[in-house]
Coordinates of C-alpha atoms in Angstrom, one line a residue:
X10 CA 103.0 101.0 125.5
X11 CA 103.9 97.7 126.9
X12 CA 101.9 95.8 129.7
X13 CA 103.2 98.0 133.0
X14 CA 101.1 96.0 135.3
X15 CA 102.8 93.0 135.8
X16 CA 100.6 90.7 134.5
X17 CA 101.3 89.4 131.1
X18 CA 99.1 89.5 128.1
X19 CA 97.1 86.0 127.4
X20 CA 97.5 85.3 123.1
X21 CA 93.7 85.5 123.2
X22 CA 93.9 89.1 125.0
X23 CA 96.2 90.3 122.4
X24 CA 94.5 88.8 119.3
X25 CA 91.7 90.6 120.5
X26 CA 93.4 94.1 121.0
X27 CA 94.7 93.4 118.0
X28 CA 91.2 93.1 116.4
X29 CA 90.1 96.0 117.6
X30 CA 93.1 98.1 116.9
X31 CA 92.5 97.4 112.8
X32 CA 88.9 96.2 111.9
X33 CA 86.5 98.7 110.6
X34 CA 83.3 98.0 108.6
X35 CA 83.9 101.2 106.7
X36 CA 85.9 99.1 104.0
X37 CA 82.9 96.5 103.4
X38 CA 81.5 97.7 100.4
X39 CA 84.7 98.8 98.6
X40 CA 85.7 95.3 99.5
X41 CA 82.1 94.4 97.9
X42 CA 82.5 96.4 94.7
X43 CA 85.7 93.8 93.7
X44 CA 82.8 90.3 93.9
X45 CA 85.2 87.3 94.4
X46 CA 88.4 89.2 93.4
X47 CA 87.9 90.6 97.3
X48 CA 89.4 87.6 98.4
X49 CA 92.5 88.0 96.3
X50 CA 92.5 91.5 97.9
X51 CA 91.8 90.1 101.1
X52 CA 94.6 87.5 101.2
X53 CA 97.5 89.9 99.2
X54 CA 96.8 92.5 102.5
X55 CA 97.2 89.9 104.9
X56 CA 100.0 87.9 103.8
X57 CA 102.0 90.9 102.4
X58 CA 101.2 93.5 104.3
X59 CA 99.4 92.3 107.7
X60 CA 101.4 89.7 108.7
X61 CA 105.1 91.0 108.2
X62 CA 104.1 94.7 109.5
X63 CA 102.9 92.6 113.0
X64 CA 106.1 90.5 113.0
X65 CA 108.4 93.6 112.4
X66 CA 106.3 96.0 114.6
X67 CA 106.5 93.0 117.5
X68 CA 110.8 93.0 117.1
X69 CA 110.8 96.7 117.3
X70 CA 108.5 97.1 120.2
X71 CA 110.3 94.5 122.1
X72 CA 113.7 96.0 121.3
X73 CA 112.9 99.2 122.8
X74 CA 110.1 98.8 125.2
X75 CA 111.7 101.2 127.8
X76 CA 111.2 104.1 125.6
X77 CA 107.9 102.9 124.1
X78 CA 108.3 101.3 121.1
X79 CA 106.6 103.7 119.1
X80 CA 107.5 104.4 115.1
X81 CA 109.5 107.2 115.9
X82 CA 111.8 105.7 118.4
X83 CA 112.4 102.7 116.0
X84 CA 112.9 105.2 112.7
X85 CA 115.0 107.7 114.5
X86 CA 117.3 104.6 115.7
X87 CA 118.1 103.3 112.2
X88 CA 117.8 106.7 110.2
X89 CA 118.4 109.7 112.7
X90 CA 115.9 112.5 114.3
X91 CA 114.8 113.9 111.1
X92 CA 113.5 110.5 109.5
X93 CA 112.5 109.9 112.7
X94 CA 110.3 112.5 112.8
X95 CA 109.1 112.5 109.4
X96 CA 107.7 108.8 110.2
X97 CA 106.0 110.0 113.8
X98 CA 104.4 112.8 111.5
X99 CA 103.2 110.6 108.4
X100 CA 101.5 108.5 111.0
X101 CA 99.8 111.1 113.0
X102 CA 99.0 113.3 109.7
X103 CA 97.2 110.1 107.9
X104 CA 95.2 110.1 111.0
X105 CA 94.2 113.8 110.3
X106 CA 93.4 112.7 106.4
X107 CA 91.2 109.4 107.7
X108 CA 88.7 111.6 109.8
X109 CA 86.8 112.9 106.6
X110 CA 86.5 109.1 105.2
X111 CA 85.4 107.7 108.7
X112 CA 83.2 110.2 109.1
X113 CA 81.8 109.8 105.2
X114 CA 80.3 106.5 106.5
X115 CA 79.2 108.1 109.8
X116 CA 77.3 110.5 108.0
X117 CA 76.0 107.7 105.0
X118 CA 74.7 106.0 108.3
X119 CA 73.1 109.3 110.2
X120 CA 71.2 109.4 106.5
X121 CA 69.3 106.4 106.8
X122 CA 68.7 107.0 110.8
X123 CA 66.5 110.2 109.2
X124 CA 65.1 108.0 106.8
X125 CA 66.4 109.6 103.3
X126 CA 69.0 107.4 101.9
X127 CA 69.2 109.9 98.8
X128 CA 71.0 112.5 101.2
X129 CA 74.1 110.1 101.6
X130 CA 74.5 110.9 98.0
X131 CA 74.4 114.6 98.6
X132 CA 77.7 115.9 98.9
X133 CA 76.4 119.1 101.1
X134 CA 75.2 116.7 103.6
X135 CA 78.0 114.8 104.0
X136 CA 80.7 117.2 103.9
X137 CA 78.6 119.5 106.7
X138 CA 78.1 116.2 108.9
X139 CA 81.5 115.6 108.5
X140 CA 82.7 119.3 109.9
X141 CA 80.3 119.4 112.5
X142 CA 81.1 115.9 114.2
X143 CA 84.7 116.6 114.0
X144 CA 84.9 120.3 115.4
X145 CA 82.3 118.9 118.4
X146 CA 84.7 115.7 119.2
X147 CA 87.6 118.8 119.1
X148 CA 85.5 120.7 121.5
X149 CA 85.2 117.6 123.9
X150 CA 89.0 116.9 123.1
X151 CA 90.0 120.2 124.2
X152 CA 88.1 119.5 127.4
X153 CA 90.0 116.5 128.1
X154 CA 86.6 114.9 129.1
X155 CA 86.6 111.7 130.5
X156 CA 83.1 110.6 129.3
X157 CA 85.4 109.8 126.1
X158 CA 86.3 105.9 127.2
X159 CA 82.8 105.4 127.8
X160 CA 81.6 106.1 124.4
X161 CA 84.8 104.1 122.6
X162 CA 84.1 101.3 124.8
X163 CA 80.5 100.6 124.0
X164 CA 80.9 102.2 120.2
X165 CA 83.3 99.3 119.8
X166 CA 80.4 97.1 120.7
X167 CA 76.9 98.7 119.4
X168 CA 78.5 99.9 116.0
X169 CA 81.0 97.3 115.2
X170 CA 80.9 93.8 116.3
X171 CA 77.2 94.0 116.7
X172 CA 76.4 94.8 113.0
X173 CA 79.2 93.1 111.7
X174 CA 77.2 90.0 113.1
X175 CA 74.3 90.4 112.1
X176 CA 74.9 91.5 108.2
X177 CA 77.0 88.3 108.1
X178 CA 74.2 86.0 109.8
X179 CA 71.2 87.7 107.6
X180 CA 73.6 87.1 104.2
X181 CA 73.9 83.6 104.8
X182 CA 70.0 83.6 105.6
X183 CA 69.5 85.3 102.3
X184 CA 71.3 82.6 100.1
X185 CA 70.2 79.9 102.4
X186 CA 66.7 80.7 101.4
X187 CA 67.7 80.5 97.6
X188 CA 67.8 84.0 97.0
X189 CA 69.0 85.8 94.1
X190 CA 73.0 86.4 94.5
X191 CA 73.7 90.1 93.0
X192 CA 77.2 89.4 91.6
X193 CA 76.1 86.2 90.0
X194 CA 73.4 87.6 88.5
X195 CA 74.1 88.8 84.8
X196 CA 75.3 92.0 84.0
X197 CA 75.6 92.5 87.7
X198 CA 78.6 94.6 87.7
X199 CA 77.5 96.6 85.0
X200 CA 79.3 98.9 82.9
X201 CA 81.1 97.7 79.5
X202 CA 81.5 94.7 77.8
X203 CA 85.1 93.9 79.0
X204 CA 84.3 94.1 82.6
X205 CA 80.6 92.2 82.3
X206 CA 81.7 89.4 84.6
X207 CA 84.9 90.8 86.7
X208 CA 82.8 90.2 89.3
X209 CA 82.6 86.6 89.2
X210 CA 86.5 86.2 89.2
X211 CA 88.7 85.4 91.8
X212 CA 91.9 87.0 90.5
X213 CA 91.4 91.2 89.1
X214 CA 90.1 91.2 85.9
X215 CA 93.7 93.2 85.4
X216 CA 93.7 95.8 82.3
X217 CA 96.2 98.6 84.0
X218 CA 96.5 99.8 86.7
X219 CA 93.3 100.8 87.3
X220 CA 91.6 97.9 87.8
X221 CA 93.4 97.1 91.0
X222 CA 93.0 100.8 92.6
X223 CA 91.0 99.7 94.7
X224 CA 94.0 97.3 96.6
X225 CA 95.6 100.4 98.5
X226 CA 92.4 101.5 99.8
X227 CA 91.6 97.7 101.1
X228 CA 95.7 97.8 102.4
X229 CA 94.9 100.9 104.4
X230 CA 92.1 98.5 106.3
X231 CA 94.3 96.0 107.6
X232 CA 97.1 99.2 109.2
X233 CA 97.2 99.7 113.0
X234 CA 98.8 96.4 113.6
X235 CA 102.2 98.4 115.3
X236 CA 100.0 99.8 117.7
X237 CA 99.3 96.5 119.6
X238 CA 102.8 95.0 118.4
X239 CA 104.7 96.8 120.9
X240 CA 102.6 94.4 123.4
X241 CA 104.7 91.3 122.7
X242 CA 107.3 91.9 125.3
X243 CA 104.3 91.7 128.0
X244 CA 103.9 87.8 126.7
X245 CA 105.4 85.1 129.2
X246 CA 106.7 83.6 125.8
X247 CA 106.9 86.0 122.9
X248 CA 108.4 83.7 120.9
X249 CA 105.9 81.0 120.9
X250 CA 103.0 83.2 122.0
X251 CA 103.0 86.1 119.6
X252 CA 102.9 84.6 116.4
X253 CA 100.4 82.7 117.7
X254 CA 98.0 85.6 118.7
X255 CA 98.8 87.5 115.2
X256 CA 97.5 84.1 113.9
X257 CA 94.2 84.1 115.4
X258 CA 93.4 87.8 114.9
X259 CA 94.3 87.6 111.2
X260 CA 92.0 84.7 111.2
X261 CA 89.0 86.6 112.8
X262 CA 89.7 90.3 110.7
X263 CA 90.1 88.1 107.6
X264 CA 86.7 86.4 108.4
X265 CA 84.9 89.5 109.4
X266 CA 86.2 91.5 106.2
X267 CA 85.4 88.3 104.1
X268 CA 82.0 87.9 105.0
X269 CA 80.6 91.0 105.4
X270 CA 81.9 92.0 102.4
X271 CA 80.5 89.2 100.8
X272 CA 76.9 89.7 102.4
X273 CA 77.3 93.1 101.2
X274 CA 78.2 91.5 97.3
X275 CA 75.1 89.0 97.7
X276 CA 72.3 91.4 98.0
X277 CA 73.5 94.7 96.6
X278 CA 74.8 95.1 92.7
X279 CA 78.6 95.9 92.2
X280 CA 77.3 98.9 90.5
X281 CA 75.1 100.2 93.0
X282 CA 77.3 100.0 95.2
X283 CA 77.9 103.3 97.3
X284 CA 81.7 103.5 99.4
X285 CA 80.0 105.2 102.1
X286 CA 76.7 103.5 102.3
X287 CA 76.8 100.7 100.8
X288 CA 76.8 98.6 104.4
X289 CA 73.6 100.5 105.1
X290 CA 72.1 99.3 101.2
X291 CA 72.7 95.8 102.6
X292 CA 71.0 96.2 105.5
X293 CA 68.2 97.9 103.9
X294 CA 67.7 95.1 101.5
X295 CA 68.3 92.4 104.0
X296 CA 65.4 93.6 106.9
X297 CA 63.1 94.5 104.9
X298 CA 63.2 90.8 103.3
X299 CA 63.0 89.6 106.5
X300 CA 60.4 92.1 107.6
X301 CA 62.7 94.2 109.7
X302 CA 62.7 97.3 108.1
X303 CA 61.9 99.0 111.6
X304 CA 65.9 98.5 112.1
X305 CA 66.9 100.4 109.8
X306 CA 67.0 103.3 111.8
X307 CA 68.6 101.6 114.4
X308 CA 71.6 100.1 113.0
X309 CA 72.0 103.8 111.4
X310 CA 72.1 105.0 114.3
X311 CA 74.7 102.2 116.4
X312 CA 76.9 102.6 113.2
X313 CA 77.1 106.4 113.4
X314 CA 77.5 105.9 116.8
X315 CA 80.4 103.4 116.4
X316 CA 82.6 106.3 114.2
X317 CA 81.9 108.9 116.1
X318 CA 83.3 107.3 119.4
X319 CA 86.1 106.2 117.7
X320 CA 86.9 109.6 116.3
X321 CA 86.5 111.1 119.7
X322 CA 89.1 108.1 121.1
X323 CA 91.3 109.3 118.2
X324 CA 91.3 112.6 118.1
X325 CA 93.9 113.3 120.4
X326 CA 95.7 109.9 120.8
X327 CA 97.7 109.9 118.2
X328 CA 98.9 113.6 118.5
X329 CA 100.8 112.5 122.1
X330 CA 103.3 110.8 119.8
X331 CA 104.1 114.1 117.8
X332 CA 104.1 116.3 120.9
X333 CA 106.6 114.3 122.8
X334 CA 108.5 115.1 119.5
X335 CA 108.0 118.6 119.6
X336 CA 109.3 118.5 123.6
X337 CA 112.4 117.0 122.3
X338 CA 113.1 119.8 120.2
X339 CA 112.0 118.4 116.3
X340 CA 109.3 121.2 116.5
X341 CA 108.6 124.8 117.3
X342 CA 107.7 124.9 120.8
X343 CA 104.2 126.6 120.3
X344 CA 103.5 123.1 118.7
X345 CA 103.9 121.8 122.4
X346 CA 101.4 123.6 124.3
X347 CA 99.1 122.2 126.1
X348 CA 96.0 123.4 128.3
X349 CA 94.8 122.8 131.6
X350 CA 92.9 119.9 130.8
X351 CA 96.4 118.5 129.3
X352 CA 95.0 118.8 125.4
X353 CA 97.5 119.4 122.9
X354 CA 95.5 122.6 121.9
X355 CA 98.3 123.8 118.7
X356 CA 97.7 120.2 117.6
X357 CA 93.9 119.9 117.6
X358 CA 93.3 122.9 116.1
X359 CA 95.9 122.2 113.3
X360 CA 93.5 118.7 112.9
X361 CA 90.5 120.9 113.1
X362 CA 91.9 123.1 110.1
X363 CA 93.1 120.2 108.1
X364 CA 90.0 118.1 108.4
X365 CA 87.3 121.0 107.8
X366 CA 89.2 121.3 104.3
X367 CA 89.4 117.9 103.1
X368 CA 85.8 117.7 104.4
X369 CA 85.3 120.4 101.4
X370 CA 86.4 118.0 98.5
X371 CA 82.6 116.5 99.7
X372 CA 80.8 119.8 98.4
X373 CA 83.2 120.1 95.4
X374 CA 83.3 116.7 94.1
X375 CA 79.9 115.7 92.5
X376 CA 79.9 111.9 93.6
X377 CA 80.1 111.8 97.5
X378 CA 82.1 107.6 96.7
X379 CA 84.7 109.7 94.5
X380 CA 85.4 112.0 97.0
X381 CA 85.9 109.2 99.6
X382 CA 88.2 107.0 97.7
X383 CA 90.1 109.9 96.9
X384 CA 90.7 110.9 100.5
X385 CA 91.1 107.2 101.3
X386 CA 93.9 107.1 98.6
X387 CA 95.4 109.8 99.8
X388 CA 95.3 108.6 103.5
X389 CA 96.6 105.2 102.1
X390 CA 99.9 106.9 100.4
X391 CA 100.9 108.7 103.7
X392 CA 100.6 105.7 106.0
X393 CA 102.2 103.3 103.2
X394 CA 105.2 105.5 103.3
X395 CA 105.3 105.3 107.1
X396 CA 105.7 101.2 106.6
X397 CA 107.9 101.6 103.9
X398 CA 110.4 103.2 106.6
X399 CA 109.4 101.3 109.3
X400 CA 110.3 98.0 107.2
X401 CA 113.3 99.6 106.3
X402 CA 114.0 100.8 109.7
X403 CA 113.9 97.0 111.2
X404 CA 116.6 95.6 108.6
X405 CA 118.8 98.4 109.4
X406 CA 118.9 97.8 113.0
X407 CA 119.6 93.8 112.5
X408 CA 123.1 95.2 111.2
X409 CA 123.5 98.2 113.2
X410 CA 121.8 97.0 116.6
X411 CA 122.3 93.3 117.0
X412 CA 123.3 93.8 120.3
X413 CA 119.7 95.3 121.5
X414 CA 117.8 92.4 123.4
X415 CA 114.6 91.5 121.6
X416 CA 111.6 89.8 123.2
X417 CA 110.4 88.9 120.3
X418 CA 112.7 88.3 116.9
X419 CA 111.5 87.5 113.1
X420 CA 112.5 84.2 112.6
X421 CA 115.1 83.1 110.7
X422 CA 118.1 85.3 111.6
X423 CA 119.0 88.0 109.2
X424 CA 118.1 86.5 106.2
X425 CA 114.4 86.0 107.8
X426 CA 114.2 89.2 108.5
X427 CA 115.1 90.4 105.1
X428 CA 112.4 88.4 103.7
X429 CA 110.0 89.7 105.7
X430 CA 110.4 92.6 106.0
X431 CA 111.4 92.9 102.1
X432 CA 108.4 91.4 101.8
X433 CA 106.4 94.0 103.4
X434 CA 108.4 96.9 101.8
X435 CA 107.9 95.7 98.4
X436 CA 103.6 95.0 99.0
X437 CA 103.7 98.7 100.5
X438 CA 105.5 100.0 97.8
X439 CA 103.1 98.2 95.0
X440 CA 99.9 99.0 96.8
X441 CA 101.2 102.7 96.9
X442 CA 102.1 102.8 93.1
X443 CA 98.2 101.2 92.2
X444 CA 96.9 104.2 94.8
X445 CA 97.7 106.6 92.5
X446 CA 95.9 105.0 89.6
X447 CA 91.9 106.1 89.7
X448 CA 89.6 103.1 90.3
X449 CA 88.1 101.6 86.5
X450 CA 84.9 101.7 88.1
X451 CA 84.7 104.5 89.9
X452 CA 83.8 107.7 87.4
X453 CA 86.1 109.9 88.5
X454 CA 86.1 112.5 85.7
X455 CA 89.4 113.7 84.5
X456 CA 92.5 111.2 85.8
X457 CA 94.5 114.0 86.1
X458 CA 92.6 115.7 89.0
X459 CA 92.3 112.6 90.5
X460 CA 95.7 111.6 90.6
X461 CA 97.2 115.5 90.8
X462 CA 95.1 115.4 94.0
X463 CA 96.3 112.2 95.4
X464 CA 100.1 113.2 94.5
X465 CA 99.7 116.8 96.2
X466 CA 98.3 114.9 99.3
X467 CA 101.7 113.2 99.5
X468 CA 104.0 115.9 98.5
X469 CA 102.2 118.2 100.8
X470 CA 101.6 116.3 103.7
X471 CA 105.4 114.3 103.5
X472 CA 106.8 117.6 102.7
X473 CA 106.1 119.4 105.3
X474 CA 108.3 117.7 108.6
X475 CA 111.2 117.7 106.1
X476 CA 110.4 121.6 105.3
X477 CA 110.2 122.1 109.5
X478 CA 113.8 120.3 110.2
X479 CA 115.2 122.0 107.7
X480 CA 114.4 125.4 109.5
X481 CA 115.4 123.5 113.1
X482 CA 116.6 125.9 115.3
X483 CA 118.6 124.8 118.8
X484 CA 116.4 127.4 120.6
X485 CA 113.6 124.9 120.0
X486 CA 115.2 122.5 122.5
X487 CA 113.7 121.8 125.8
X488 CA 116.4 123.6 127.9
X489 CA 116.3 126.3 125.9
X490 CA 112.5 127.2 125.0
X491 CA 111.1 127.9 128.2
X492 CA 108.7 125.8 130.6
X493 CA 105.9 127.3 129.3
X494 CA 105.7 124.1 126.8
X495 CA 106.1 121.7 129.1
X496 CA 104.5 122.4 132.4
X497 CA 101.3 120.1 131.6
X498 CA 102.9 117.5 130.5
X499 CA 102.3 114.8 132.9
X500 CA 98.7 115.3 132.5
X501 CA 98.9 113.6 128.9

């Protein structure tokens, strides 16, 4: 929601909101696995998919910051209810799909806090982890507890910006000192002969489409920009200022991603390198070199902390968007309830149900990183297809709503905005392709699980809002479906 104080948002304040809106250390070591080709990974999700989502996001938050800006609004303007709310859904059900990844790292971290790395391998561990964080931060949800902001606020710190420091400051120490660097070292990325030294390239070593699977995961790290674009219309000078602040926070996630990723590369062989823990083999590696092993524990346990207070932020924030929806009629009305505390209690416990069986592809899978790229591919196709109609949505509305005054407008007049936003469209829409491709270096058994899996995901999960209009009845509008839906409301 835009700034309803009065006071306008400062390009630093913004750049920073923006920061924390879209970095995640989760993505290091899949970042890691690539060597230098990260960087062509790195600089393909920035410039063709951070940058134009911000600059569209920023028009369409402007254009209808009355209303809130949000994905839905912008969609069902261009497109109509039902596209509308086939957008609001794909972004809150992604959400849904992400817990059981985020939480893959909480648990990779909560194994080296009991000191037995092995058990972030074990699939039972961190499926069970997984399920038992997630129905907790549902019980605290449902509770409406306030002691939720606290633990956001300083996870932010303790399990984010804090180790992100310090793994970046003890991998330049480590080469500094002349130690050996793991993806320069030979037969460092291991596997066959044709992919001996893809790990020493800057561009993907690209046989199929494969080898770049990993890009839609990497994508999927730099998303959330919309959710702080909607701020440009509290900017004295949107214009001028907003670009600007996009600037510097693509500067400091780019930095962040780029060198912890490469601390991660330096120390720990492509490999060996675990999608859930491979921040904590880095870590491992790097104190006890510098004789601070007794850490260990301790960043396990800020890094666990970090996830699970974002889970609990998440949990129900991004369901108020879909339960405004279903108050406007786009859902049953059962979908609307609420309970004392204000909790979207039909919503959580369809989260509750979704996550717990995703969580079980952990305990069926026999490689805990399969299992998490799979679920991060499959997160990565549902919120691509969100941007794909969101880009679409914003050249639409240049031709059908010129007349809608916009704080903020992609330069260049229409054409500027077709090139950007084409721009995004088309690096959405290739980064969803590669997502369906399983990873060359990932051994993910039969391809055909892998990508039946991946394309059930998105059939499913897209399917379903078109499946519910289709069955919209006019007894599920407001005036018509009773109070009962809608007398805790304000408490959201």
């Amino acid at each position: 929601m835009p700034n309803s104080s009065g006071k306008s948002v400062s390009v630093f304040t913004l750049a920073l909101m923006t920061v924390a809106s879209v970095m995640s250390l989760r993505g290091l070591p899949m970042m890691a696995a690539e060597g230098l080709s990260m960087i062509f990974y790195i600089l393909f999700a920035t410039f063709v998919f951070l940058l134009p989502a911000a600059m569209v996001s920023a028009e369409l938050g402007s254009a209808f910051s009355q209303s809130g800006g949000g994905v839905y609004t912008w969609v069902k303007e261009a497109f109509g209810p039902r596209w509308g709310f086939t957008a609001i859904w794909l972004q809150w059900i992604q959400n849904v799909v992400w817990y059981p990844t985020v939480l893959g790292f909480a648990a990779a971290s909560l194994a080296y806090l009991v000191a037995d790395p092995q058990l972030a391998d074990s699939g039972t561990f961190t499926g069970s982890v997984i399920i038992i964080i997630y129905l907790l931060a549902t019980v605290v949800a449902m509770k409406g507890s306030t002691a939720v902001n606290a633990v956001t606020k300083y996870g932010v710190i303790v399990g984010t910006l804090i180790p992100a420091l310090l793994i970046i400051i003890l991998g330049l120490l480590w080469i500094d000192q002349g130690n050996p660097i793991a993806f320069l070292a030979p037969g460092a990325a291991a596997g066959t002969a044709p992919h001996q030294h893809a790990h020493m390239r800057l561009f993907p070593h690209f046989t199929g489409f494969g080898s770049v699977a990993f890009l839609a995961g990497i994508v999927l790290l730099f998303a959330g920009v919309e959710v702080q674009a909607v701020q440009a219309s509290a900017m004295k000078n949107p214009s001028r200022e907003f670009p600007a602040a996009m600037l510097l926070a693509s500067v400091c996630i780019v930095l962040v991603f780029l060198l912890g990723a490469l601390a991660v590369a330096v120390v720990v062989p492509a490999a060996e390198i675990s999608l859930t823990a491979g921040l904590m083999q880095a870590f491992t590696i790097l104190l006890d070199k510098f004789h601070l092993g007794f850490l260990t524990r301790v960043l396990g346990l800020c890094m666990a902390f970090g996830v699970i207070g974002s889970v609990m932020s998440w949990v129900t924030g991004p369901s108020r968007g879909l339960l405004q929806t279903a108050r406007e009629g786009e859902m049953p009305p059962f979908m609307a309830r609420v309970n004392k505390a204000g909790a979207p209690v039909t919503l959580l416990l369809i989260q509750a149900v979704v996550v717990t069986v995703l969580a079980l592809l952990y305990f069926v899978m026999k490689n805990v990183s399969v299992a998490f790229f799979v679920l991060s591919a499959m997160t990565a196709t549902l919120y691509l297809a969100m941007y794909m109609l969101m880009f679409a949505a914003a050249i639409r509305l240049r031709r059908t709503r010129p007349d809608l005054p916009r704080a903020y407008k992609v330069p260049g007049g229409t054409v500027g905005m077709w090139c950007v936003a084409g721009l995004g469209f088309l690096g959405v829409c290739f980064a969803m392709i590669v997502g369906f491709f399983p990873p060359a270096n990932l051994p993910v058994g039969n391809p055909i699980f892998y990508v039946g899996l991946v394309a059930f995901g998105l059939i499913f999960f897209t399917g379903m809002p078109l499946i519910i209009q289709l069955f919209k009845k006019p007894s599920w509008m407001p005036s018509q479906a009773g109070q009962n839906t809608t007398s805790h409301g304000d408490k959201i």
